[in-house]
Each structure stands twice: as C-alpha cells, then as structure tokens.
Coordinates of C-alpha atoms in Angstrom, one line a residue:
Chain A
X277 CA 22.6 150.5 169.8
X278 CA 21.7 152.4 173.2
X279 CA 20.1 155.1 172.7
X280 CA 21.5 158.2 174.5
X281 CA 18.3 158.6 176.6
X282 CA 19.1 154.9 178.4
X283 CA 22.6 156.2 179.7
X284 CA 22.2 156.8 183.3
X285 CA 21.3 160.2 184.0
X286 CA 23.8 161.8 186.7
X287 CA 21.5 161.4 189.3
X288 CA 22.1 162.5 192.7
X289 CA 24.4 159.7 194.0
X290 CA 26.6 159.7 191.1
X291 CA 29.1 162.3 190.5
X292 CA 29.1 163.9 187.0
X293 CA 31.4 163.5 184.1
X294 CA 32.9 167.2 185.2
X295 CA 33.2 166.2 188.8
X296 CA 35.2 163.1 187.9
X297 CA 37.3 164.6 186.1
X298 CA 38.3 167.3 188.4
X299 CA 38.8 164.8 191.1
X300 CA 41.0 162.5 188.8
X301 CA 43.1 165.3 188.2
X302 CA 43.2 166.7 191.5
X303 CA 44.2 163.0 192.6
X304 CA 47.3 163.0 190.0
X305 CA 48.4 166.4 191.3
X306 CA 48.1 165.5 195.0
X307 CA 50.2 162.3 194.0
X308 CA 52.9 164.4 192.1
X309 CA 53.1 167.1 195.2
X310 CA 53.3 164.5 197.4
X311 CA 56.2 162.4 195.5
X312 CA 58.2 166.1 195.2
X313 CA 57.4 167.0 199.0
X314 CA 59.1 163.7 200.0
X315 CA 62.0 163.4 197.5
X316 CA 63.2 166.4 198.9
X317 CA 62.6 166.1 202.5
X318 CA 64.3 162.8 202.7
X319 CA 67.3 164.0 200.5
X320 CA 70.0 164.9 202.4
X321 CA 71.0 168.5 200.7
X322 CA 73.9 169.4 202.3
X323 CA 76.1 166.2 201.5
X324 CA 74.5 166.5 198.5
X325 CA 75.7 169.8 197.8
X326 CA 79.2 169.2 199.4
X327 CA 79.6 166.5 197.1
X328 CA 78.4 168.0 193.5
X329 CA 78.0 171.1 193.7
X330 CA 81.8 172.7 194.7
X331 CA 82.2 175.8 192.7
X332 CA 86.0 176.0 193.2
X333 CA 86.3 172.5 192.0
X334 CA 83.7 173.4 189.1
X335 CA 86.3 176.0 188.6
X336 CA 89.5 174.7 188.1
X337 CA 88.1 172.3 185.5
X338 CA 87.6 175.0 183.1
X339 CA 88.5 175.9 180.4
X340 CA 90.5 171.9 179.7
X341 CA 86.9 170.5 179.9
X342 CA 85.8 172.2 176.8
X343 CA 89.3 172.5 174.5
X344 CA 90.0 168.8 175.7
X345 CA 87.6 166.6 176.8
X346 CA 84.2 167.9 174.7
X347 CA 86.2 168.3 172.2
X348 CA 87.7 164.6 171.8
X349 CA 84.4 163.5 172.5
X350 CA 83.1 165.4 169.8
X351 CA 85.9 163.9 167.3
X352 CA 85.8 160.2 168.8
X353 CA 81.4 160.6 168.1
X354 CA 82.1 162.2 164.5
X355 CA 84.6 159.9 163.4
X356 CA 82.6 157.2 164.8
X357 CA 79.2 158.1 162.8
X358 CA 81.1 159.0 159.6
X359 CA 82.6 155.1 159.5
X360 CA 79.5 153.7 160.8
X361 CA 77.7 156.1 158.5
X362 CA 79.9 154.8 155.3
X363 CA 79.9 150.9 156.6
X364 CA 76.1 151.4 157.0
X365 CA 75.5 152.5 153.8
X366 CA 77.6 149.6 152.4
X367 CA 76.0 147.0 154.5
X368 CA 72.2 148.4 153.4
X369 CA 72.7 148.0 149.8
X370 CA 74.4 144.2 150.7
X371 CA 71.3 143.4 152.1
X372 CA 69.2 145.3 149.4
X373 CA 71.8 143.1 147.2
X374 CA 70.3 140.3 144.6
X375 CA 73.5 138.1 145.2
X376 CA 72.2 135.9 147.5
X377 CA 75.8 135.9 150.0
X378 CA 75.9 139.4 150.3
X379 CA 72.2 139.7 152.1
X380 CA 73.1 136.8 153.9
X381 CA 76.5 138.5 155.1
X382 CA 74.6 141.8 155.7
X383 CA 72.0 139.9 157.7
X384 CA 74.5 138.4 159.9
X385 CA 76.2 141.4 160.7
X386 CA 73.3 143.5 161.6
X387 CA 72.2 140.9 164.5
X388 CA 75.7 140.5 165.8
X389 CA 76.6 143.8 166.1
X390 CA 73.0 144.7 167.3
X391 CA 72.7 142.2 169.7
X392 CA 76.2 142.7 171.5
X393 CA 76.7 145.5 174.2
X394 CA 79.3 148.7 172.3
X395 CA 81.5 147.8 176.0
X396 CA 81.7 144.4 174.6
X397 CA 83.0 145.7 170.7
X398 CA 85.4 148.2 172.4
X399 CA 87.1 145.8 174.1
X400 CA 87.5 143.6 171.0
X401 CA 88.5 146.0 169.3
X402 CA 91.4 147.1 172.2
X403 CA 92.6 143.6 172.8
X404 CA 91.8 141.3 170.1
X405 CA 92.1 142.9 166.9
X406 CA 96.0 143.7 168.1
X407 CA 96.1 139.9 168.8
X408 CA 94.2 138.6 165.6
X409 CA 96.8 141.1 163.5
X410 CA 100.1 141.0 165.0
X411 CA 102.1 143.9 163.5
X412 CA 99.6 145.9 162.3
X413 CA 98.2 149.3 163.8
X414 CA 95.0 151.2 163.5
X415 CA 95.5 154.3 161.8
X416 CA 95.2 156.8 164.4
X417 CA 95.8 155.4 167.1
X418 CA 92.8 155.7 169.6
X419 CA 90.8 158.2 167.4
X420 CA 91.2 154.8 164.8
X421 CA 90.5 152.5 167.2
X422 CA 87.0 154.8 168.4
X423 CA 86.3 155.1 165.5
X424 CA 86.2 151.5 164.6
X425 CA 84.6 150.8 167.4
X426 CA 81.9 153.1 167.5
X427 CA 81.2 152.7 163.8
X428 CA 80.7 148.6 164.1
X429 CA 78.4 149.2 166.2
X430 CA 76.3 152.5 164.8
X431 CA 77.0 150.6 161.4
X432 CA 74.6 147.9 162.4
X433 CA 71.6 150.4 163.4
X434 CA 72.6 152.6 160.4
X435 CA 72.2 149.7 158.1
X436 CA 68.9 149.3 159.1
X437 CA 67.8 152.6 159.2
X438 CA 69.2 153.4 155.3
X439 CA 67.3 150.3 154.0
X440 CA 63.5 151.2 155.4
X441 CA 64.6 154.7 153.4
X442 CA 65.4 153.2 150.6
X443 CA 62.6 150.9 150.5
X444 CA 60.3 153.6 151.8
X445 CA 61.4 155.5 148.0
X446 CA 58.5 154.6 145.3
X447 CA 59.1 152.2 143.2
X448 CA 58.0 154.1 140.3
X449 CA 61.5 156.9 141.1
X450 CA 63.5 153.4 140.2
X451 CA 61.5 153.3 136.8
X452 CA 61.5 156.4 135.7
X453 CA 64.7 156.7 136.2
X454 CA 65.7 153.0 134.4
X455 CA 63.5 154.8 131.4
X456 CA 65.6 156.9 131.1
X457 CA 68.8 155.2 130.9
X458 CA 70.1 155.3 134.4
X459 CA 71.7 152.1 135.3
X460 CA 70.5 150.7 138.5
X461 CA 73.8 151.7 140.6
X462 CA 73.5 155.1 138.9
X463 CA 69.9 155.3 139.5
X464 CA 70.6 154.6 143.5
X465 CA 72.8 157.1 143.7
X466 CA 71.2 160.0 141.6
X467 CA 67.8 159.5 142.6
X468 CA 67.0 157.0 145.3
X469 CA 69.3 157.4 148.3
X470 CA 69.5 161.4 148.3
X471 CA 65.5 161.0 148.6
X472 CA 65.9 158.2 151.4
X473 CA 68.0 160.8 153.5
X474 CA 65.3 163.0 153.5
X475 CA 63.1 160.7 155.5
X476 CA 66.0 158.9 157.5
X477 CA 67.7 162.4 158.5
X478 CA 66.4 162.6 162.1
X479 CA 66.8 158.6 162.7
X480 CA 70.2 159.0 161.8
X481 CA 70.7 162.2 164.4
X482 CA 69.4 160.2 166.6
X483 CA 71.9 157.9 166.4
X484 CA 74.6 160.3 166.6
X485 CA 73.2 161.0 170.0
X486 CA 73.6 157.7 171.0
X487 CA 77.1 157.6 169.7
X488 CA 77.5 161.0 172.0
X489 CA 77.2 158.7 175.2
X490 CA 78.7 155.7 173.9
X491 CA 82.1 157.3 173.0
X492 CA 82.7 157.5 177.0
X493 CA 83.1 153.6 176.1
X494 CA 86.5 154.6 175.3
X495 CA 88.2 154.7 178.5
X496 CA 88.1 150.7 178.1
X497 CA 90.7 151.2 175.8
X498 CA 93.2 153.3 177.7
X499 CA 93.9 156.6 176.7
X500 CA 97.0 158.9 177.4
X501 CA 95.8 162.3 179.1
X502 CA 95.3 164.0 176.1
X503 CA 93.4 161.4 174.7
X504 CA 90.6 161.9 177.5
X505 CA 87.1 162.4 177.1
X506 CA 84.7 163.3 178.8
X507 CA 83.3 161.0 181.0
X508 CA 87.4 160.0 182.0
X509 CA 87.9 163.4 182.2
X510 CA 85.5 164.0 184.9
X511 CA 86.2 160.5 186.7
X512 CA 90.0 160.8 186.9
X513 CA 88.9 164.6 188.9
X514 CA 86.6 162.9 190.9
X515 CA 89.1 160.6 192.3
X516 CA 91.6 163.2 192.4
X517 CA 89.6 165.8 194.2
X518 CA 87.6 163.0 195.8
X519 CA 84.6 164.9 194.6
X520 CA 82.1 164.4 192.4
X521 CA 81.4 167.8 190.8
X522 CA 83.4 166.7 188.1
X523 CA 81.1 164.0 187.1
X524 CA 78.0 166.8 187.6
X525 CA 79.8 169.5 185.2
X526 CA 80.7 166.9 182.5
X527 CA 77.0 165.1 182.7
X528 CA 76.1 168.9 181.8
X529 CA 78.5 169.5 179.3
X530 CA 76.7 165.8 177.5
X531 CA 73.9 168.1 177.9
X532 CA 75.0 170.9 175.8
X533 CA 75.3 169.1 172.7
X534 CA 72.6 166.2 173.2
X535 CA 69.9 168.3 173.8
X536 CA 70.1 170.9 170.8
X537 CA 70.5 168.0 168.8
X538 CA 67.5 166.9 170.1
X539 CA 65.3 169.9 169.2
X540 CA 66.6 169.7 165.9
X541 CA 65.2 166.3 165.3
X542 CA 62.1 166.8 166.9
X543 CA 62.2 170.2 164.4
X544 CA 62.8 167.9 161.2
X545 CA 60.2 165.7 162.3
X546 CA 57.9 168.3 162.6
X547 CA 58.9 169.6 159.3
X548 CA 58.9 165.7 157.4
X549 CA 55.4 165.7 158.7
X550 CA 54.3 168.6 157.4
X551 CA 55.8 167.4 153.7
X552 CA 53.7 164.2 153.8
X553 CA 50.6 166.3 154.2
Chain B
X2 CA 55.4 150.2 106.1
X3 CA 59.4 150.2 105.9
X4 CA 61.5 148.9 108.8
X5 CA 59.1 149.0 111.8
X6 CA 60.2 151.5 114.4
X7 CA 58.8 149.0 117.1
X8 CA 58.7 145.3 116.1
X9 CA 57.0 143.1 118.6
X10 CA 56.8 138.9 117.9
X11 CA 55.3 136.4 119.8
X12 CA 55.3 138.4 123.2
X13 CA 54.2 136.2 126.2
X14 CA 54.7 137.4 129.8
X15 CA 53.7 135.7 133.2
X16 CA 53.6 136.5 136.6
X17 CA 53.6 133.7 138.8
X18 CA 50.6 131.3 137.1
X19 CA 49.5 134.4 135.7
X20 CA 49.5 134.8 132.3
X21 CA 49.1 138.5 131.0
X22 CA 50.7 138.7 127.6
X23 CA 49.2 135.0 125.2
X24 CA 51.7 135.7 122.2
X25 CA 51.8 139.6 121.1
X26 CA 52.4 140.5 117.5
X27 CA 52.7 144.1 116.9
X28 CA 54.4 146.4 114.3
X29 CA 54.9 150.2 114.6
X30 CA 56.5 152.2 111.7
X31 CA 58.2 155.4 111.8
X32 CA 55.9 158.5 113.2
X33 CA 53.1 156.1 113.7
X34 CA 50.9 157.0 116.9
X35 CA 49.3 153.7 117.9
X36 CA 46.8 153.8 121.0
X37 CA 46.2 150.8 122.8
X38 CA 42.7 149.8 124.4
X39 CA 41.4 147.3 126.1
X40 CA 39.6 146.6 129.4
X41 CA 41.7 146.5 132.8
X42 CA 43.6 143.3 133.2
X43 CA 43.5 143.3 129.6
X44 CA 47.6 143.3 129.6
X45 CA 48.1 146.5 127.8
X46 CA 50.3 147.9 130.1
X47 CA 52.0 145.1 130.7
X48 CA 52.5 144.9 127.2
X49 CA 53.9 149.0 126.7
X50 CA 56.2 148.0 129.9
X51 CA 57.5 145.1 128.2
X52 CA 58.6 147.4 125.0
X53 CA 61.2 149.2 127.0
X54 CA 61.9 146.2 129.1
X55 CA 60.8 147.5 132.4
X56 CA 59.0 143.8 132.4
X57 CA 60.8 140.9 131.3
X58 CA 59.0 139.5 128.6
X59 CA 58.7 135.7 129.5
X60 CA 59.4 134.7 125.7
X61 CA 59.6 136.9 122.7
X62 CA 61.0 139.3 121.1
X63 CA 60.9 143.0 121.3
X64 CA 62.9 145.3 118.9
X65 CA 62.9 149.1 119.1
X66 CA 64.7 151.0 116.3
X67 CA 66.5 147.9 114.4
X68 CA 68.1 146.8 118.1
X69 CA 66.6 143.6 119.1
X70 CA 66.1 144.9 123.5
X71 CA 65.3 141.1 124.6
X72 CA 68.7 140.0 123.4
X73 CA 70.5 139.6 126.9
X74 CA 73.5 141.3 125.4
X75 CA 72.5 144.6 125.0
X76 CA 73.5 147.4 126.5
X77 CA 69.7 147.8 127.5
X78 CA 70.3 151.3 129.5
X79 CA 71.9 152.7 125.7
X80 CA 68.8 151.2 124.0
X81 CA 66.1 152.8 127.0
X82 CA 67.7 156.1 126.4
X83 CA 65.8 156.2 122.4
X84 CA 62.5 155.4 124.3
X85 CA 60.9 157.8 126.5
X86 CA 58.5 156.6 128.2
X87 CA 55.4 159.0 130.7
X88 CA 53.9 157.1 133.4
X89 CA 50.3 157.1 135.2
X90 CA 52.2 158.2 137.9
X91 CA 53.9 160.7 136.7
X92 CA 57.0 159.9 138.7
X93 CA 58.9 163.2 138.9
X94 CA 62.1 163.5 141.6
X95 CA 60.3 165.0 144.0
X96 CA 63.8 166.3 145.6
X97 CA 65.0 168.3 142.6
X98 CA 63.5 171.4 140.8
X99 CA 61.4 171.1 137.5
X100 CA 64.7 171.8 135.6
X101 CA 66.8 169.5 137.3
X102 CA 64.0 166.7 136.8
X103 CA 65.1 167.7 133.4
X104 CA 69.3 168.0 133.3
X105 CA 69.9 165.4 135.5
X106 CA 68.9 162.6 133.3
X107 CA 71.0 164.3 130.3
X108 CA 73.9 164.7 132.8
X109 CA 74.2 161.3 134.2
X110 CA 73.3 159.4 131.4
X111 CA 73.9 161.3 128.4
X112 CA 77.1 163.4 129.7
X113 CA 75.9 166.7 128.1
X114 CA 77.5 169.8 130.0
X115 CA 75.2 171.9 132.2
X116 CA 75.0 174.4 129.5
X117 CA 73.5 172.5 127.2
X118 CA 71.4 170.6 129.3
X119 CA 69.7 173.7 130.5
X120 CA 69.6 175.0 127.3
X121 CA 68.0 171.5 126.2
X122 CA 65.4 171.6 129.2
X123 CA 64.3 175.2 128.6
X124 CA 63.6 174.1 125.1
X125 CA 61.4 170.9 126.1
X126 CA 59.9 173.2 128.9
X127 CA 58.8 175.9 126.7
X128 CA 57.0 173.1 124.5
X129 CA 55.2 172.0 127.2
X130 CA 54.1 175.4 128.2
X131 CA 55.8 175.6 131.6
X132 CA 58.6 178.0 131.0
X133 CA 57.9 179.8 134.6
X134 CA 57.5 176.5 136.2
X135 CA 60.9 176.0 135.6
X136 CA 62.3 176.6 139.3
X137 CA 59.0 174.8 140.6
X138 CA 59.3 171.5 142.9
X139 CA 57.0 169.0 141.4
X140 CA 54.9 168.8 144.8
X141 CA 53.6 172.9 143.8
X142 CA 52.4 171.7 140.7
X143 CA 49.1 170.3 139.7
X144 CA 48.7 166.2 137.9
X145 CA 48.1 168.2 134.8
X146 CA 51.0 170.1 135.1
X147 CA 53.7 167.2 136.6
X148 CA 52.6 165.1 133.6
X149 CA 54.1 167.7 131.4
X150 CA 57.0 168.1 132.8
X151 CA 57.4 164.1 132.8
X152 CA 57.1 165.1 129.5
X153 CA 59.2 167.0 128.4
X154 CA 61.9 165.4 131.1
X155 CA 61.3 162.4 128.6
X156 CA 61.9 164.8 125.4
X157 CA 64.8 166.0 126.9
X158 CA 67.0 162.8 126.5
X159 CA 65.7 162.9 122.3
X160 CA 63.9 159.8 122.1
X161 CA 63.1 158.3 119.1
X162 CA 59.9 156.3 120.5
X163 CA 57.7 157.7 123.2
X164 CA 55.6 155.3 125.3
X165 CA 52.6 156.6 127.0
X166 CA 51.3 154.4 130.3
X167 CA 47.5 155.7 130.5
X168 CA 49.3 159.4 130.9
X169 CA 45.9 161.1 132.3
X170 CA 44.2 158.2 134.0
X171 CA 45.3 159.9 137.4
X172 CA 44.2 163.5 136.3
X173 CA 41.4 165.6 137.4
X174 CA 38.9 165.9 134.7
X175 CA 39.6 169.5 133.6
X176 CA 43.7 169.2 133.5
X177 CA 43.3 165.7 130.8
X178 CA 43.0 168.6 128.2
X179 CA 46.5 169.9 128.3
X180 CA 48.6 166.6 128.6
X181 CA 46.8 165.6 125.5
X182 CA 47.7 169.3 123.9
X183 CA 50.8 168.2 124.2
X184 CA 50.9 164.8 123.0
X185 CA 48.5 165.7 119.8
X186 CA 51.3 168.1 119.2
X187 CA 54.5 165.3 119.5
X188 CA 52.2 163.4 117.3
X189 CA 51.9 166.0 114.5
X190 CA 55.6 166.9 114.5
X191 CA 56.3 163.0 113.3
X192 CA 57.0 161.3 116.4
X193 CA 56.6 157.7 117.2
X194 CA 53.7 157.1 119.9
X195 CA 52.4 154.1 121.5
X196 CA 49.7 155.2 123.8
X197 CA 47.6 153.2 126.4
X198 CA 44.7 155.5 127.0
X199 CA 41.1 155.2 128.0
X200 CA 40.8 158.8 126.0
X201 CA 38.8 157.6 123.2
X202 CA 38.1 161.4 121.7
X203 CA 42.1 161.7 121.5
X204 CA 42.4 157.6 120.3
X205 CA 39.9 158.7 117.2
X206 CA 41.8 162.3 116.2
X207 CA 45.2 161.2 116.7
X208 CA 46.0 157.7 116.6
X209 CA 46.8 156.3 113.0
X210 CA 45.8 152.7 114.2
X211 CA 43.6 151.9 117.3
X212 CA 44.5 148.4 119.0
X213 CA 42.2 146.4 121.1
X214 CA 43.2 144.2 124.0
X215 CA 41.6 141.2 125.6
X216 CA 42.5 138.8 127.8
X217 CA 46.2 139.0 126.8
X218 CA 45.6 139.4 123.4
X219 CA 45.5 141.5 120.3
X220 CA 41.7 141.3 119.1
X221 CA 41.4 143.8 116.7
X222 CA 43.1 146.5 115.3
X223 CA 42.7 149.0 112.7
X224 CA 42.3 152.7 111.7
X225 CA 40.4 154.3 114.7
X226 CA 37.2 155.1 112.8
X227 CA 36.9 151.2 112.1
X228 CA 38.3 150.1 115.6
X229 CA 36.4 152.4 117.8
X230 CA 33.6 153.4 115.5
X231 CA 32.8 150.2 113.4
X232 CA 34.3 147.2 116.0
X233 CA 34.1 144.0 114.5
X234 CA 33.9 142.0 117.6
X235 CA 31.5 141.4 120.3
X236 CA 34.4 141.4 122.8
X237 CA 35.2 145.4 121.4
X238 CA 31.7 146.8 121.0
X239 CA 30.9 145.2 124.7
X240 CA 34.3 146.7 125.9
X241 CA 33.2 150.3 124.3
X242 CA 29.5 150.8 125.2
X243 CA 30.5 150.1 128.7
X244 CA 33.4 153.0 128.5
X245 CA 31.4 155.3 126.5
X246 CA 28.2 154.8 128.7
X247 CA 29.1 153.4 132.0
X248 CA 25.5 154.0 133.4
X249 CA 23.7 151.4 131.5
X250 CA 26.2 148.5 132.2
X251 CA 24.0 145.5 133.7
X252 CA 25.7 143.7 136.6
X253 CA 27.4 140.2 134.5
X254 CA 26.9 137.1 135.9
X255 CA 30.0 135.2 136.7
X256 CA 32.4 138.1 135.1
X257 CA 35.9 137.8 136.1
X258 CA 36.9 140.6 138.2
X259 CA 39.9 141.1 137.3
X260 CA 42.5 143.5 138.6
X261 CA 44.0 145.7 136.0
X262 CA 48.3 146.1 135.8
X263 CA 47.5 149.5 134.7
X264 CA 45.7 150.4 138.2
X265 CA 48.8 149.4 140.8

C-alpha cells in the first residue's frame, strides 16, 4: 500500500541500511571474540593438558583401542541396527496392518520403547529378562543381549521411520502393481518397500549414529575385558592411570566413524533432493 | 455377440453417501474396442476400475473372460493377470530400468525365467517403438514415452483385456499421438479394449461402440458415428459441444461442480 517514496529517506540522523548492517555484524563478531578471548583466558591449560592430553598414556592405549574396543563397539552398533532394523520392519507393516490388534500392538510398542531412556531397556534386558526366563540364555551372550537391547529400542524409531516411507510411496505403484497380478504382500516387497528405502536411507543412518553412542550403554550389563567397548575401555584406563586421556582418545575414536557417517547422509540428502527436482 | 469377453450387470458403487456407479449394464465381446465418455464425475473411471476390481463394486457383478471377479472366492490376483490395465498416471517403478518395469511383473507373478522374460519384454518394447529405451529409468523419459512402456509392461504379462484409464489425459499435446499409435495398433491386431478417453478423433476411428456416461449412468451407446456424431440426447450433445468447443460454453446456473474420479 505504501508507496516506496513514503519510506523514510536515510536522512542524516538515521543510519543507512548498509551502515546497520555492518554494525550488526561487527556487534556478533565483537561478541564471538570476546566469548573466545575469555573461554580461554579463564581456562586453566596446564591442568588441562596434564589431565587429557598425556601422550605416553595416549600411547600405551594403542593398538587394543582399535582391535578391541572400536571394534566391539562396531559389532554391538551393527548387530544392534540389523535386529532393530528387522523388528522395525516387522512392527511398520503391524501398524500398516488392516487387522485391527496388530496396529494396536504396534502402536503400543512404538510409545513404550520411544518414550523409555535405552539405560532403562539395558538394564531390563541385563536383569529382568534372566529373571522373567529362568533357564534360558541369550544367544550370544552380551553381543545377544546388545543386541536385544539396542534393537528394542532403534526398533521403535525404525518403525516409524519405514512407515512415513512406505506411505510416502504413491499409491498408484500399489495399483499398478495389483493390475498386474502382484498380491499385496508380493507387491510390498517387489515394489513398495525397495522404493521406501530410497527416501528413508539417510533417516535410518542416522539412527545408526545414534546406536554408535548408545552401545556405550552396555557397560550396565557387565562385560568380561574382552567384551569392552569403548566408552569402558577408556573409563576403566582412566581410573587406572588416574587420567583422563583415555576418555579424550576414545571420544575421538566415536569421532572417526560418526562423522563420516555423517557426511554421507548429508551427501544422500543432497543427492534425494536433487532426484525430487 | 458370442460369450461377452467383459460382462458387466447391475454395477453400483458408493463412496461414503456418494453414489458413482446407479446400476451398470455393459457387454464387451471378443476384440471389441469400446471407448467410454462422459463428463468428469461422470463415474467412468470408477466404472473401468471396478472391471479389474481395483474398486469394490458395492453390488454387482463383474465377469472378465467367463470368470465371475466379484465372486469373493476367486483367486482375484490369477484373474487381474488376463487384464492389463494403463493408467493416467502412468505408474512406472521408478527404481527399476524400462526392462525391469517389464520382467519383473512376469517374474514375480507369472514365474517365467529371466530369459524369457527379457526375450518377452524386448518383444513388447519393440511394438511400442522403444527398443533403445530399454536400459532407460522411467524419470529420462518423456509422458509420451512412460505411457508406452506402461504399455507394453501391461502386454508383457499377455492379457486378454486391456483397460485404458484416460491414457493421455496427462500428456503434452504433441506426445497424445504416439500412445494412440500404439493403441490403434492393439486394436487392429484383435484385442479387447475398453478405453476412457476424452480423444474423440481416436473414439470415432477406432472404437467399434462409443458409450456415454452421466451421472452414474449409461445414457447412450452406440457405433461412434451415431454416439459422437448423431447423439440422441440432450445430456450427450450438451456434453460434446462443450468438449469439442470449449470457448463458447456459457457459465450454467446452479451446475453441480463436481469433482471427477478420473482427475485424483
């Protein structure tokens, strides 16, 4: 409605739109310096360094931090996404399900195992399964038990995740392919759910990284020495050495594998986008 | 006419309050091509999805080669592999090649071997005129050319019946040509069509019978030259001057505006 004419004209008490903006930034940078400048100054280095940063210590963790502890956590995350992966899958279709029960069943077990913390699962899984099932054992000891563990809990998000796929597949795929004789299990599995991973690929490595962090869960079920991963690894050095390098090198050695498998999301992403358009 | 092909009787079909189908009666013999027309809304989609059961008819009876597909004990995934059926849409898997679009289906549900299948889909491709499509994804084709491969993926399986769902409705103007190439050809070498179209050049050369659709029900039918060039109703002449010249349609007073099944 106002013409462009009745917009105050940067007269001379008012700065222009350029000024402003230079002094806005110049404000944000000042703020940041500022932040960094006293971060640093009020850190105390040294201890710092004393505690984290011991080389020697560093040292002598090498190479059973890689051939041990990565690598368990590597197989308790793996195992863990495979079962939650499978589960998932099962409890999506439940909830995709026209029998009435199994939605309902799926339903429930989405918000239960969403809504719990994974410490919580891990410990029912440790104590109370044991209890509830005297006499029987988890195949695999604690790579079953992660795994169980793990996969409740990733199942849940999984779940969720596979059914927005499968619902975000046309309707008309489900057609043509009951045209042309599919049943509708065969139709799911031909046609619908190998175009619902295409969209729900990086969702589901993002959950994988989640499941990276969350297998340190496991040293709430007790774990023999070879059974360490990483997080115990570096916690049972610490108190040994009474030093916490060990904690700094295996926060870095999460690092390795969580970011990559970031940039490979943000890469699918990137390339999903570019398939819409 | 011997044993119809496609035997419709007494078709109704609701959705909700709705009601889209008022009591169909329709026979199609052998190698017949029947094109259905009819304003939007009119229920001739609904009608053409009913005939391979992709809607439930609400009461009825719909029989497609002597098997009666509204009996609840049919194997109705046997009986939707003799109709093949080409959507508005088009519908291709966009995740597989042109060729799979085509052996999959024969794989899965027919259990040929992969040798034949391929051998099969070359065939159906080569009819179509996209031999050197054959390693294409659908998304790198044009509508024109997707239709044709929905085509031939439908050919592939042998069908004794083809349905056609307003097959160039979503095509550019110039690509309409070739999908109905392809169609006038099926219908010369003897197969049995049943076409909803808004193509009233191909309705006239091809069809054998032209049926008009209103309001859930069948109003007239007949050769084309007497359907589409001699109406006798009101309801079909109104229904054709509007498609044939859209620019002198009057705003109606009070005309339902109804939304078409064919447009979802």
């Amino acid at each position: 409605m106002t013409p462009i004419d009745a917009e105050p004209r940067p007269g001379k008490k008012g700065l222009t739109r350029r000024q402003k903006r230079r002094l806005s930034r110049g404000a944000q940078y000042a703020v940041f310096v500022a932040a960094v400048i006293a971060f640093a100054a009020s850190a105390d280095w040294g201890r710092l360094h004393n505690q984290f940063a011991q080389v020697d210590i560093a040292r002598q963790m090498f190479p059973d931090i890689i051939t041990l502890a990565l690598r368990n956590t590597v197989l308790y995350t793996l195992s863990g996404f495979v079962f939650g992966l499978v589960l998932g899958m099962v409890v999506a279709l439940m909830r995709l399900s026209s029998v009435g029960p199994y939605r309902w069943l799926a339903g429930v077990y989405i918000e239960i195992f969403r809504g719990l913390p994974a410490l919580l699962i891990f410990i029912f899984v440790g104590v109370a399964v044991p209890l509830a099932f005297p006499g029987t054992e988890i195949i695999g000891g604690t790579y079953g038990k992660v795994a169980l563990a793990l996969g409740l809990v990733s199942a849940a998000y999984m779940a969720e995740t596979i059914r927005a796929g499968i619902q975000a597949v046309p309707k008309g795929q489900m057609e043509a392919a009951r045209s042309l004789g599919f049943s509708p299990a065969r139709a799911m599995v031909s046609i619908i759910v190998p175009q619902a991973f295409r969209v729900i690929l990086p969702p589901l490595t993002n959950e994988l990284v989640l499941l990276f962090k969350d297998s340190s869960l496991v040293l709430f079920l007790g774990v023999t020495l070879e059974e360490r991963e990483l997080s115990k690894f570096g916690r049972d050095l610490a108190s040994t050495t009474a030093n916490s390098t060990p904690i700094l090198v295996a926060g870095l050695c999460y690092l390795l594998i969580t970011i990559p498998l970031g940039l490979v999301v943000r890469r699918m992403e990137a390339r999903a986008q570019e398939a819409v358009k | 006419m011997t044993t119809p092909e496609i035997s419709i009787r007494d078709l109704h079909k609701s959705f909700g309050d709705t009601e889209v189908l008022r009591g169909i009666d329709l026979d199609i013999g052998q190698g017949e091509v029947v094109c259905v027309i009819g304003p939007s809304g009119s229920g001739k989609s609904t009608l053409l999805r009913c005939v391979n059961l992709l809607e439930e008819p609400t009461r009825g009876r719909v029989a497609v080669g002597g098997t009666e597909l509204t009996d609840p004990d049919v194997d109705i995934d046997a009986a939707r592999r003799r109709i093949g059926m080409v959507f508005q849409q088009f519908n291709l898997f966009p995740h597989l090649s042109v060729t799979e679009n085509l052996t999959l289906p024969q794989r899965r549900v027919l259990k040929r071997d992969k040798a034949t299948a391929e051998r099969i889909a070359a065939e159906n491709l080569r009819r179509v005129g996209l031999s050197e499509k054959a390693d294409a994804y659908p998304s790198s084709l044009s509508g024109g050319q997707q239709q044709r491969v929905a085509i031939a993926r439908a050919l592939a399986m042998g069908p004794e019946v083809m349905l056609f769902d307003e097959p160039t409705s979503a095509l550019d103007p110039e690509l309409v040509g070739d999908v109905l190439a392809v169609m006038r050809m099926l219908a010369h070498e003897g197969m049995t069509m049943m076409v909803v179209t808004h193509e009233m050049t191909f309705a006239r050369e091809v069809a054998d019978r032209v049926v008009f659709m209103d309001g859930g029900v069948i109003v007239e039918q007949g050769a084309p030259e007497q359907v589409i060039g001699d109406p006798g109703h009101e309801r079909t002449r109104h229904f054709l001057s509007r498609l044939l010249d859209p620019a002198t349609a009057e705003v109606e007073e009070g005309a339902p505006d109804r939304v078409g099944q064919g447009e979802r």
